[in-house]
mmCIF file of C-alpha atoms in Angstrom:
data_model
loop_
_atom_site.group_PDB
_atom_site.id
_atom_site.type_symbol
_atom_site.label_atom_id
_atom_site.label_comp_id
_atom_site.label_asym_id
_atom_site.label_seq_id
_atom_site.Cartn_x
_atom_site.Cartn_y
_atom_site.Cartn_z
ATOM 1 C CA UNK A 52 0.000 0.000 0.000
ATOM 2 C CA UNK A 53 2.992 2.284 0.269
ATOM 3 C CA UNK A 54 4.058 2.077 3.896
ATOM 4 C CA UNK A 55 4.396 4.638 6.646
ATOM 5 C CA UNK A 56 4.987 7.715 4.483
ATOM 6 C CA UNK A 57 1.968 6.965 2.325
ATOM 7 C CA UNK A 58 -0.347 6.638 5.310
ATOM 8 C CA UNK A 59 1.205 9.656 7.030
ATOM 9 C CA UNK A 60 0.466 11.745 3.918
ATOM 10 C CA UNK A 61 -3.098 10.479 3.574
ATOM 11 C CA UNK A 62 -3.926 11.020 7.229
ATOM 12 C CA UNK A 63 -2.251 14.451 7.373
ATOM 13 C CA UNK A 64 -4.256 15.620 4.363
ATOM 14 C CA UNK A 65 -7.448 14.074 5.722
ATOM 15 C CA UNK A 66 -7.170 15.960 9.013
ATOM 16 C CA UNK A 67 -6.472 19.215 7.174
ATOM 17 C CA UNK A 68 -9.869 18.725 5.590
ATOM 18 C CA UNK A 69 -11.499 17.815 8.906
ATOM 19 C CA UNK A 70 -10.056 20.917 10.586
ATOM 20 C CA UNK A 71 -11.820 23.120 8.038
ATOM 21 C CA UNK A 72 -15.156 21.295 8.150
ATOM 22 C CA UNK A 73 -17.162 22.413 11.225
ATOM 23 C CA UNK A 74 -19.834 19.705 10.910
ATOM 24 C CA UNK A 75 -17.283 16.916 10.723
ATOM 25 C CA UNK A 76 -14.902 18.566 13.203
ATOM 26 C CA UNK A 77 -17.688 18.303 15.796
ATOM 27 C CA UNK A 78 -17.120 14.527 15.859
ATOM 28 C CA UNK A 79 -13.612 15.032 17.219
ATOM 29 C CA UNK A 80 -13.750 16.018 20.904
ATOM 30 C CA UNK A 81 -10.030 16.746 21.252
ATOM 31 C CA UNK A 82 -8.978 20.323 20.599
ATOM 32 C CA UNK A 83 -5.720 19.083 19.079
ATOM 33 C CA UNK A 84 -6.288 16.712 16.146
ATOM 34 C CA UNK A 85 -2.711 15.408 16.424
ATOM 35 C CA UNK A 86 -3.564 12.423 18.646
ATOM 36 C CA UNK A 87 -6.462 11.444 16.352
ATOM 37 C CA UNK A 88 -4.105 11.715 13.398
ATOM 38 C CA UNK A 89 -1.604 9.406 15.096
ATOM 39 C CA UNK A 90 -4.294 6.846 15.953
ATOM 40 C CA UNK A 91 -5.729 6.753 12.437
ATOM 41 C CA UNK A 92 -2.292 6.466 10.838
ATOM 42 C CA UNK A 93 -1.314 3.604 13.165
ATOM 43 C CA UNK A 94 -4.647 1.878 12.556
ATOM 44 C CA UNK A 95 -4.338 2.101 8.768
ATOM 45 C CA UNK A 96 -0.720 0.949 8.839
ATOM 46 C CA UNK A 97 -1.676 -2.075 10.928
ATOM 47 C CA UNK A 98 -4.776 -2.892 8.889
ATOM 48 C CA UNK A 99 -2.738 -2.920 5.693
ATOM 49 C CA UNK A 100 -0.034 -5.228 7.065
ATOM 50 C CA UNK A 101 2.342 -2.822 8.792
ATOM 51 C CA UNK A 102 3.512 -2.756 12.393
ATOM 52 C CA UNK A 103 1.092 -3.732 15.163
ATOM 53 C CA UNK A 104 1.727 -0.471 17.026
ATOM 54 C CA UNK A 105 -1.962 0.414 17.160
ATOM 55 C CA UNK A 106 -2.885 -2.811 18.960
ATOM 56 C CA UNK A 107 0.179 -2.658 21.202
ATOM 57 C CA UNK A 108 -0.795 0.820 22.407
ATOM 58 C CA UNK A 109 -4.595 0.692 22.262
ATOM 59 C CA UNK A 110 -5.670 -2.939 22.120
ATOM 60 C CA UNK A 111 -7.855 -4.528 19.477
ATOM 61 C CA UNK A 112 -9.168 -1.907 17.019
ATOM 62 C CA UNK A 113 -12.883 -2.718 17.541
ATOM 63 C CA UNK A 114 -13.799 -0.011 15.060
ATOM 64 C CA UNK A 115 -17.570 0.074 15.702
ATOM 65 C CA UNK A 116 -17.172 -0.105 19.473
ATOM 66 C CA UNK A 117 -14.682 2.774 19.527
ATOM 67 C CA UNK A 118 -17.091 4.973 17.575
ATOM 68 C CA UNK A 119 -20.406 4.000 19.180
ATOM 69 C CA UNK A 120 -20.401 7.050 21.473
ATOM 70 C CA UNK A 121 -20.374 9.372 18.466
ATOM 71 C CA UNK A 122 -23.575 10.027 16.544
ATOM 72 C CA UNK A 123 -22.482 9.418 12.949
ATOM 73 C CA UNK A 124 -25.083 10.414 10.353
ATOM 74 C CA UNK A 125 -25.091 9.593 6.652
ATOM 75 C CA UNK A 126 -24.118 13.190 5.813
ATOM 76 C CA UNK A 127 -21.184 13.034 8.235
ATOM 77 C CA UNK A 128 -20.131 9.755 6.623
ATOM 78 C CA UNK A 129 -20.261 11.479 3.252
ATOM 79 C CA UNK A 130 -18.165 14.403 4.538
ATOM 80 C CA UNK A 131 -15.656 11.973 6.072
ATOM 81 C CA UNK A 132 -15.400 10.089 2.799
ATOM 82 C CA UNK A 133 -15.035 13.295 0.774
ATOM 83 C CA UNK A 134 -12.044 14.380 2.860
ATOM 84 C CA UNK A 135 -10.543 10.897 3.014
ATOM 85 C CA UNK A 136 -10.841 10.254 -0.711
ATOM 86 C CA UNK A 137 -9.388 13.692 -1.459
ATOM 87 C CA UNK A 138 -6.467 12.757 0.802
ATOM 88 C CA UNK A 139 -5.995 9.489 -1.089
ATOM 89 C CA UNK A 140 -5.693 11.575 -4.267
ATOM 90 C CA UNK A 141 -2.514 13.165 -2.847
ATOM 91 C CA UNK A 142 -0.546 9.898 -2.987
ATOM 92 C CA UNK A 143 0.493 7.849 -5.987
ATOM 93 C CA UNK A 144 -0.865 4.357 -5.431
ATOM 94 C CA UNK A 145 -0.881 1.686 -8.086
ATOM 95 C CA UNK A 146 -4.406 1.147 -9.456
ATOM 96 C CA UNK A 147 -5.008 -2.127 -7.597
ATOM 97 C CA UNK A 148 -3.942 -0.694 -4.224
ATOM 98 C CA UNK A 149 -5.940 2.475 -4.863
ATOM 99 C CA UNK A 150 -9.089 0.477 -5.614
ATOM 100 C CA UNK A 151 -8.611 -1.734 -2.543
ATOM 101 C CA UNK A 152 -8.095 1.254 -0.261
ATOM 102 C CA UNK A 153 -11.110 3.133 -1.629
ATOM 103 C CA UNK A 154 -13.288 0.037 -1.286
ATOM 104 C CA UNK A 155 -12.195 -0.424 2.327
ATOM 105 C CA UNK A 156 -12.800 3.249 3.169
ATOM 106 C CA UNK A 157 -16.326 3.125 1.749
ATOM 107 C CA UNK A 158 -17.159 -0.056 3.651
ATOM 108 C CA UNK A 159 -15.688 1.235 6.930
ATOM 109 C CA UNK A 160 -17.508 4.562 6.627
ATOM 110 C CA UNK A 161 -20.818 2.841 5.919
ATOM 111 C CA UNK A 162 -20.348 0.536 8.908
ATOM 112 C CA UNK A 163 -19.932 3.461 11.321
ATOM 113 C CA UNK A 164 -23.209 5.221 10.493
ATOM 114 C CA UNK A 165 -25.345 4.815 13.596
ATOM 115 C CA UNK A 166 -27.709 7.794 13.585
ATOM 116 C CA UNK A 167 -30.358 8.912 11.081
ATOM 117 C CA UNK A 168 -30.284 12.409 9.673
ATOM 118 C CA UNK A 169 -32.003 14.933 11.898
ATOM 119 C CA UNK A 170 -34.311 17.273 10.028
#
């Protein structure tokens, strides 16, 4: 998938987008996005076959469980995906890796929706 530098670039660019998106930023309780950036980078590195640092520091990922306390709506999912896919555009992945990553991101984002849109 490209290793540490690839994921560091993707996650850095993703959180730049989050920082400028008030609706999505509301899902991140920490004032400093740096720790969230570190966690996501470590998670993605581990998921895609890199070091097990995420699990060593935080335990099993349990993606749904870790996000259950956050009300994630379909529009927030869409905003998350928009920023994440834009971040993926900033790296040069081979077509097969790019497709696999995008597929995973869509599936993960869909899985975390737990709240209907509020009118």
